[in-house]
Short mmCIF file of C-alpha atoms and ligand atoms in Angstrom, two decimals:
data_model
loop_
_atom_site.label_atom_id
_atom_site.label_comp_id
_atom_site.label_asym_id
_atom_site.label_seq_id
_atom_site.Cartn_x
_atom_site.Cartn_y
_atom_site.Cartn_z
CA MET A 1499 4.04 -11.85 22.53
CA LYS A 1500 2.71 -11.16 18.50
CA LYS A 1501 4.88 -8.71 16.95
CA VAL A 1502 2.39 -6.56 15.48
CA ILE A 1503 1.64 -5.21 11.64
CA VAL A 1504 0.25 -2.77 9.97
CA SER A 1505 -0.01 -1.87 6.19
CA GLY A 1506 -2.18 0.17 3.70
CA ILE A 1507 -3.78 0.39 0.18
CA GLN A 1508 -5.86 3.15 -0.71
CA PRO A 1509 -9.15 3.04 -2.37
CA THR A 1510 -7.92 5.36 -5.03
CA GLY A 1511 -7.90 3.45 -7.69
CA GLU A 1512 -7.69 -0.33 -8.96
CA MET A 1513 -4.23 -2.17 -7.28
CA HIS A 1514 -1.68 -2.39 -9.67
CA ILE A 1515 1.38 -4.36 -10.15
CA GLY A 1516 3.59 -2.34 -7.94
CA ASN A 1517 1.59 -2.41 -5.12
CA TYR A 1518 1.05 -6.07 -5.26
CA LEU A 1519 4.51 -7.19 -5.32
CA GLY A 1520 5.92 -3.95 -3.62
CA ALA A 1521 3.04 -4.93 -0.16
CA VAL A 1522 0.78 -6.91 -1.05
CA LYS A 1523 1.86 -9.78 -1.69
CA ASN A 1524 3.91 -10.04 1.40
CA TRP A 1525 1.08 -9.50 3.63
CA VAL A 1526 -0.01 -12.62 1.88
CA ASP A 1527 3.43 -14.54 2.42
CA LEU A 1528 3.30 -12.87 5.57
CA GLN A 1529 0.13 -14.17 7.48
CA ASN A 1530 1.95 -17.59 7.48
CA ASP A 1531 4.16 -16.53 10.72
CA ALA A 1532 2.80 -17.02 13.73
CA GLN A 1533 5.30 -14.33 15.17
CA TYR A 1534 2.53 -12.06 14.01
CA ASP A 1535 -0.39 -9.87 14.41
CA ARG A 1536 -1.52 -8.75 11.01
CA PHE A 1537 -3.77 -5.72 10.97
CA PHE A 1538 -4.42 -4.43 7.06
CA PHE A 1539 -6.69 -1.20 5.67
CA ILE A 1540 -7.56 0.28 3.27
CA PRO A 1541 -6.47 4.36 4.27
CA ASP A 1542 -10.31 5.52 2.53
CA TRP A 1543 -9.35 9.47 4.65
CA HIS A 1544 -5.93 9.05 3.16
CA SER A 1545 -7.60 8.84 0.25
CA MET A 1546 -9.63 12.07 0.36
CA THR A 1547 -5.94 14.15 -0.03
CA ILE A 1548 -6.35 14.17 -4.19
CA ASP A 1549 -9.62 15.26 -6.24
CA TYR A 1550 -11.91 12.15 -6.79
CA GLU A 1551 -15.19 11.87 -7.27
CA PRO A 1552 -17.55 10.89 -4.69
CA ALA A 1553 -19.64 8.19 -6.00
CA THR A 1554 -17.26 6.57 -6.78
CA LYS A 1555 -15.45 6.08 -3.66
CA GLN A 1556 -17.91 3.01 -1.98
CA ARG A 1557 -17.05 0.81 -5.64
CA LEU A 1558 -13.41 1.48 -5.07
CA ILE A 1559 -13.19 0.02 -1.21
CA LYS A 1560 -15.18 -3.12 -1.99
CA ASN A 1561 -13.34 -3.45 -5.85
CA LEU A 1562 -10.21 -3.36 -3.66
CA VAL A 1563 -11.84 -5.94 -0.78
CA ARG A 1564 -12.47 -7.98 -2.74
CA ASP A 1565 -8.54 -7.79 -4.82
CA LEU A 1566 -7.22 -8.45 -1.78
CA LEU A 1567 -9.20 -11.64 -0.36
CA ALA A 1568 -8.41 -12.94 -4.22
CA LEU A 1569 -5.21 -12.30 -3.41
CA GLY A 1570 -5.39 -14.38 -0.56
CA ILE A 1571 -5.65 -11.60 2.86
CA ASP A 1572 -7.48 -14.22 5.02
CA PRO A 1573 -9.51 -12.94 7.33
CA LYS A 1574 -9.27 -15.41 9.80
CA LYS A 1575 -5.70 -14.57 9.96
CA SER A 1576 -5.27 -10.83 9.40
CA THR A 1577 -7.81 -8.26 10.21
CA LEU A 1578 -9.00 -6.44 6.94
CA PHE A 1579 -10.93 -2.90 8.34
CA VAL A 1580 -12.14 0.43 6.89
CA GLN A 1581 -9.78 3.48 8.27
CA SER A 1582 -12.67 5.35 8.48
CA HIS A 1583 -14.63 2.77 10.68
CA ILE A 1584 -12.11 3.41 13.24
CA PRO A 1585 -12.84 7.01 14.20
CA GLU A 1586 -9.86 7.01 16.96
CA HIS A 1587 -7.47 7.10 14.40
CA LEU A 1588 -7.66 10.76 13.71
CA GLU A 1589 -8.30 11.19 17.72
CA LEU A 1590 -4.72 9.81 17.34
CA CYS A 1591 -3.87 12.12 14.94
CA TRP A 1592 -5.32 15.09 16.05
CA ASN A 1593 -2.89 13.86 19.62
CA PHE A 1594 0.29 13.58 17.13
CA LEU A 1595 -0.06 17.02 15.70
CA THR A 1596 0.57 18.50 18.42
CA VAL A 1597 3.71 17.38 18.64
CA THR A 1598 4.90 16.96 15.02
CA PRO A 1599 7.07 19.30 14.09
CA MET A 1600 6.56 21.31 11.96
CA SER A 1601 10.13 20.92 10.13
CA GLU A 1602 9.46 16.66 10.01
CA LEU A 1603 6.69 17.48 7.51
CA GLU A 1604 7.77 19.80 4.99
CA LYS A 1605 11.11 17.73 4.44
CA MET A 1606 8.12 15.09 2.96
CA THR A 1607 8.70 14.04 -0.25
CA GLN A 1608 5.80 12.62 -1.61
CA PHE A 1609 4.23 15.59 0.36
CA LYS A 1610 6.25 17.90 -2.60
CA ASP A 1611 5.65 15.84 -5.46
CA LYS A 1612 1.50 15.43 -5.18
CA ALA A 1613 1.81 18.90 -4.02
CA ALA A 1614 3.39 19.92 -7.35
CA LYS A 1615 1.50 16.89 -9.16
CA HIS A 1616 -1.75 18.64 -7.84
CA VAL A 1617 -1.16 22.20 -7.91
CA GLU A 1618 -4.78 23.39 -7.79
CA ASN A 1619 -5.30 20.96 -4.68
CA VAL A 1620 -2.65 21.43 -2.15
CA ASN A 1621 -4.69 20.90 0.56
CA VAL A 1622 -3.45 21.09 4.31
CA GLY A 1623 -4.40 17.21 4.02
CA LEU A 1624 -2.18 16.25 1.87
CA PHE A 1625 0.21 18.21 4.17
CA THR A 1626 -0.57 16.16 7.49
CA TYR A 1627 -1.23 12.46 5.68
CA PRO A 1628 1.94 11.19 7.52
CA VAL A 1629 0.75 11.67 10.38
CA LEU A 1630 -2.79 10.42 9.98
CA MET A 1631 -0.52 7.65 8.68
CA ALA A 1632 1.33 7.59 12.19
CA ALA A 1633 -1.78 7.77 14.07
CA ASP A 1634 -2.80 4.58 11.81
CA ILE A 1635 0.59 2.06 12.78
CA LEU A 1636 0.24 3.21 16.09
CA MET A 1637 -2.63 2.71 17.46
CA TYR A 1638 -1.83 -0.79 17.61
CA LYS A 1639 0.95 -0.30 19.14
CA SER A 1640 2.90 -1.89 15.12
CA MET A 1641 6.64 -2.18 15.15
CA ILE A 1642 6.45 -3.41 12.26
CA VAL A 1643 5.10 -1.69 8.56
CA PRO A 1644 5.55 -4.12 5.66
CA ALA A 1645 5.59 -1.39 2.40
CA GLY A 1646 6.34 -0.11 -1.08
CA GLU A 1647 9.85 1.80 -0.77
CA ASP A 1648 8.00 5.46 -0.81
CA GLN A 1649 6.54 5.03 2.42
CA VAL A 1650 9.96 3.94 4.74
CA GLN A 1651 9.93 8.48 4.62
CA HIS A 1652 6.69 8.67 6.82
CA VAL A 1653 7.13 5.38 8.36
CA GLU A 1654 10.57 7.11 9.73
CA LEU A 1655 9.11 10.31 10.62
CA ALA A 1656 6.62 7.82 12.59
CA ARG A 1657 8.80 6.97 14.61
CA VAL A 1658 9.58 9.73 15.52
CA ILE A 1659 6.10 10.91 16.31
CA ALA A 1660 6.31 7.69 18.42
CA LYS A 1661 9.64 8.61 20.37
CA LYS A 1662 8.28 13.04 20.62
CA PHE A 1663 5.49 11.24 22.22
CA ASN A 1664 6.62 8.75 24.87
CA ASN A 1665 9.09 11.64 25.67
CA LYS A 1666 6.21 13.80 26.86
CA PHE A 1667 3.83 12.07 28.21
CA GLY A 1668 5.54 9.04 29.26
CA THR A 1669 6.53 5.32 27.26
CA THR A 1670 3.25 4.56 25.06
CA PHE A 1671 4.45 3.45 21.82
CA PRO A 1672 6.88 1.17 20.25
CA GLU A 1673 9.01 2.85 17.56
CA PRO A 1674 7.95 1.42 13.86
CA LYS A 1675 9.96 0.20 11.02
CA ALA A 1676 9.69 -0.25 7.69
CA MET A 1677 9.69 -3.93 5.99
CA LEU A 1678 10.49 -3.69 2.14
CA THR A 1679 10.44 -6.84 -0.49
CA GLU A 1680 12.90 -7.50 -2.80
CA VAL A 1681 10.47 -5.67 -5.41
CA PRO A 1682 10.18 -2.39 -3.35
CA ARG A 1683 10.17 0.45 -6.28
CA VAL A 1684 7.92 -1.44 -10.02
CA MET A 1685 8.51 1.19 -12.42
CA SER A 1686 5.80 2.99 -14.49
CA LEU A 1687 5.00 1.68 -17.88
CA THR A 1688 4.72 4.76 -19.41
CA GLU A 1689 7.85 7.09 -17.71
CA SER A 1690 10.59 4.72 -17.03
CA ASN A 1691 11.96 6.93 -14.98
CA LYS A 1692 8.77 6.89 -12.29
CA LYS A 1693 6.91 4.68 -10.29
CA MET A 1694 3.98 3.35 -11.22
CA SER A 1695 1.17 4.31 -9.45
CA LYS A 1696 -2.37 4.28 -9.32
CA SER A 1697 -2.36 8.45 -10.09
CA GLY A 1698 -0.41 8.18 -13.31
CA GLY A 1699 -2.93 7.02 -14.89
CA ASP A 1700 -3.87 3.78 -16.94
CA LYS A 1701 -1.88 3.05 -19.44
CA SER A 1702 1.14 3.68 -17.17
CA CYS A 1703 -0.14 0.30 -14.89
CA VAL A 1704 -0.58 -2.82 -15.24
CA PHE A 1705 -4.15 -3.70 -12.72
CA VAL A 1706 -3.50 -7.10 -11.31
CA ALA A 1707 -7.37 -7.60 -12.40
CA ASP A 1708 -6.55 -6.95 -16.24
CA SER A 1709 -7.42 -9.20 -18.30
CA PRO A 1710 -5.06 -11.16 -20.73
CA ASP A 1711 -5.88 -8.86 -23.47
CA ILE A 1712 -5.44 -5.60 -21.77
CA ILE A 1713 -2.66 -7.05 -20.15
CA ALA A 1714 -0.89 -7.33 -23.40
CA THR A 1715 -2.10 -3.85 -25.40
CA LYS A 1716 -0.21 -2.47 -21.90
CA ILE A 1717 2.84 -3.28 -22.34
CA ARG A 1718 3.29 -4.14 -26.01
CA LYS A 1719 2.87 0.25 -25.56
CA ALA A 1720 5.46 0.53 -23.74
CA VAL A 1721 7.86 2.30 -23.33
CA THR A 1722 11.55 0.75 -24.50
CA ASP A 1723 14.03 3.10 -24.07
CA GLU A 1724 16.88 2.31 -22.42
CA GLN A 1725 16.12 1.75 -18.41
CA GLY A 1726 12.29 0.67 -20.36
CA VAL A 1727 13.79 -2.52 -21.13
CA GLN A 1728 15.74 -2.89 -17.76
CA ASN A 1729 12.32 -2.83 -16.43
CA LEU A 1730 10.50 -4.64 -18.42
CA LEU A 1731 12.96 -7.63 -17.82
CA GLU A 1732 13.19 -7.00 -14.55
CA LEU A 1733 9.25 -7.87 -14.11
CA VAL A 1734 10.14 -10.60 -16.05
CA LYS A 1735 12.33 -12.13 -13.75
CA LEU A 1736 9.55 -11.56 -11.33
CA PHE A 1737 6.97 -13.36 -12.84
CA ASP A 1738 8.87 -16.49 -14.59
CA VAL A 1739 8.56 -18.95 -10.91
CA SER A 1740 10.47 -21.07 -14.16
CA THR A 1741 13.50 -19.13 -14.12
CA LEU A 1742 13.63 -20.68 -17.83
CA THR A 1743 12.25 -18.12 -19.71
CA TYR A 1744 14.17 -15.05 -17.41
CA ALA A 1745 18.06 -16.47 -18.84
CA HIS A 1746 16.45 -17.31 -22.41
CA LEU A 1747 15.94 -13.38 -22.60
CA LYS A 1748 18.24 -12.32 -20.80
CA LYS A 1749 21.15 -14.10 -22.39
CA ASP A 1750 20.21 -12.79 -25.55
CA PHE A 1751 19.70 -9.16 -23.95
CA ASP A 1752 23.28 -9.44 -23.43
CA ALA A 1753 24.25 -9.96 -27.40
CA GLY A 1754 22.56 -7.29 -28.38
CA ALA A 1755 19.84 -10.10 -29.54
CA LEU A 1756 16.60 -9.35 -27.75
CA LYS A 1757 13.84 -8.26 -29.95
CA ASN A 1758 11.18 -5.92 -27.99
CA VAL A 1759 8.27 -7.69 -29.26
CA GLU A 1760 9.40 -10.65 -27.86
CA LEU A 1761 10.15 -9.31 -24.65
CA LYS A 1762 6.87 -7.78 -24.43
CA ASP A 1763 4.83 -10.83 -25.79
CA THR A 1764 6.48 -13.56 -22.99
CA LEU A 1765 5.95 -10.67 -20.42
CA ALA A 1766 2.05 -9.48 -20.64
CA GLU A 1767 1.71 -13.78 -21.07
CA LEU A 1768 3.87 -14.76 -17.84
CA ILE A 1769 1.75 -11.82 -16.12
CA ALA A 1770 -1.84 -12.49 -17.30
CA ALA A 1771 -0.69 -16.45 -16.07
CA ALA A 1772 0.12 -15.74 -13.10
CA PHE A 1773 -3.49 -13.34 -12.32
CA ALA A 1774 -5.91 -16.04 -14.25
CA ASP A 1775 -7.04 -17.81 -10.70
CA PHE A 1776 -7.02 -14.60 -8.37
CA ARG A 1777 -9.18 -13.57 -11.50
CA ASN A 1778 -11.19 -16.58 -11.00
CA ARG A 1779 -11.65 -16.29 -7.01
CA LYS A 1780 -12.39 -12.49 -7.28
CA GLU A 1781 -15.66 -13.11 -9.81
CA GLU A 1782 -16.87 -15.31 -6.68
CA ILE A 1783 -16.74 -12.62 -4.06
CA SER A 1784 -20.34 -11.52 -3.31
CA ASP A 1785 -20.67 -8.32 -1.74
CA ALA A 1786 -22.57 -9.81 1.35
CA GLU A 1787 -19.11 -11.62 1.78
CA VAL A 1788 -17.02 -8.05 1.57
CA ALA A 1789 -19.68 -6.40 4.44
CA ALA A 1790 -19.01 -9.19 6.70
CA VAL A 1791 -15.44 -8.99 6.73
CA LEU A 1792 -15.05 -5.38 6.92
CA GLU A 1793 -17.63 -5.86 9.67
CA THR A 1794 -16.11 -8.30 11.49
CA GLY A 1795 -12.63 -6.49 11.11
CA ARG A 1796 -14.06 -3.49 12.21
CA ALA A 1797 -14.99 -4.59 15.79
CA ARG A 1798 -11.90 -6.25 16.29
CA ALA A 1799 -9.61 -2.94 15.27
CA ARG A 1800 -11.87 -1.00 17.00
CA ALA A 1801 -11.80 -2.46 20.56
CA ILE A 1802 -8.30 -2.14 20.48
CA ALA A 1803 -8.23 1.44 19.06
CA GLN A 1804 -10.43 2.14 22.17
CA GLN A 1805 -8.04 0.18 24.29
CA THR A 1806 -4.71 2.92 23.39
CA MET A 1807 -7.21 5.58 23.69
CA GLU A 1808 -8.10 5.69 26.85
CA GLU A 1809 -4.80 4.83 27.77
CA VAL A 1810 -4.16 8.27 25.91
CA ARG A 1811 -6.47 10.31 27.34
CA ILE A 1812 -4.82 9.11 30.24
CA LYS A 1813 -1.31 10.45 29.71
CA THR A 1814 -2.50 13.43 27.73
CA GLY A 1815 -4.20 14.59 30.86
CA LEU A 1816 -7.67 14.77 29.47
CA ARG A 1817 -9.49 12.43 31.82
P1 ADP B 416 -0.60 4.58 -4.97
O1 ADP B 416 0.76 4.87 -4.81
O2 ADP B 416 -0.87 3.25 -6.18
O3 ADP B 416 -1.59 5.67 -5.07
P2 ADP B 416 -0.68 3.23 -2.59
O4 ADP B 416 -0.69 4.52 -1.74
O5 ADP B 416 -2.02 2.69 -2.77
O6 ADP B 416 -0.13 2.93 -3.95
O7 ADP B 416 0.58 2.52 -2.12
C1 ADP B 416 -0.20 1.21 -1.15
C2 ADP B 416 0.84 0.79 -0.75
O8 ADP B 416 1.43 -0.20 -2.31
C3 ADP B 416 2.04 0.66 -0.35
O9 ADP B 416 3.11 0.27 0.56
C4 ADP B 416 3.64 1.51 -1.19
O10 ADP B 416 4.76 1.55 -0.84
C5 ADP B 416 3.03 0.39 -2.52
N1 ADP B 416 3.51 0.81 -3.66
C6 ADP B 416 2.79 1.90 -4.12
N2 ADP B 416 3.80 2.19 -5.56
C7 ADP B 416 4.34 0.93 -5.77
C8 ADP B 416 5.34 0.37 -6.65
N3 ADP B 416 5.63 1.73 -7.89
N4 ADP B 416 6.30 0.09 -6.50
C9 ADP B 416 6.31 -1.50 -5.43
N5 ADP B 416 5.69 -0.37 -4.24
C10 ADP B 416 4.71 0.32 -4.33
#
């Protein structure tokens, strides 16, 4: 039997290089491994937990799908869908809410961080977010969740929830584990000790779709305190396929002779080159193609979700 992989990316803004290096690149790489069955989705319900402009949401979702396709997600190899197209996720979430101790959710550091950042909108959805995420993962009986470091605690909670449900109602779900890349945490350009995040603002992120000019402008403005320089050098290492450029800059850095402007201009060029093909491919993806891909993904995901929910309804005594 194939091992199931599930992972998602929120439609809250442009995809940045942290999302790419921490998650999406891994998704693309995992596509060529026949031992896996892959589900990638856009958690639009999750994205409602932070204030947003409803009129922009459809554009953000379609844009993200185009990004994923242009970066190499192949709908023939992976099931790509939008969370809210599968209503069963919410039904499973309800089941899980009834087995999740409050105290487990109170431990979640992402909730604490987001609640501190959005004091004017600390909603219950934000609090229960990891339970919906457990439903997203376990619906497809996934054991592997390729994600960034910030999601590890949530995946551990999904294990707790799977165990509690299985103990109470009989074995139904596997206990999933996070799969990290070698770059689980890409740092912000403007605050060198924080992770790069869509919610950190445009200047703190390099977006995969940024033009070479914008990439250069953003990188030139990046902070260069001690940690900041380390972060930029680390990015050079990640984007330098030849490894020669990195070796050269690192040698200068170790000798105390590396000029920030050289570091920044080199990095900007490397990133712009890394996404040149992507930018061209993205241009060619039409709205019709996006709609067709999402419809295929919806049909496949829904069929499985319906099966899982039928099993859950019987096990919980509701049928
Ligand atoms: P964001 O935090 O930018 O809103 P999402 O919550 O949509 O991003 O996360 C999508 C994926 O990208 C998740 O697997 C997450 O762990 C990963 N990710 C997000 N930010 C980073 C980062 N700075 N470094 C590495 N991975 C990241």
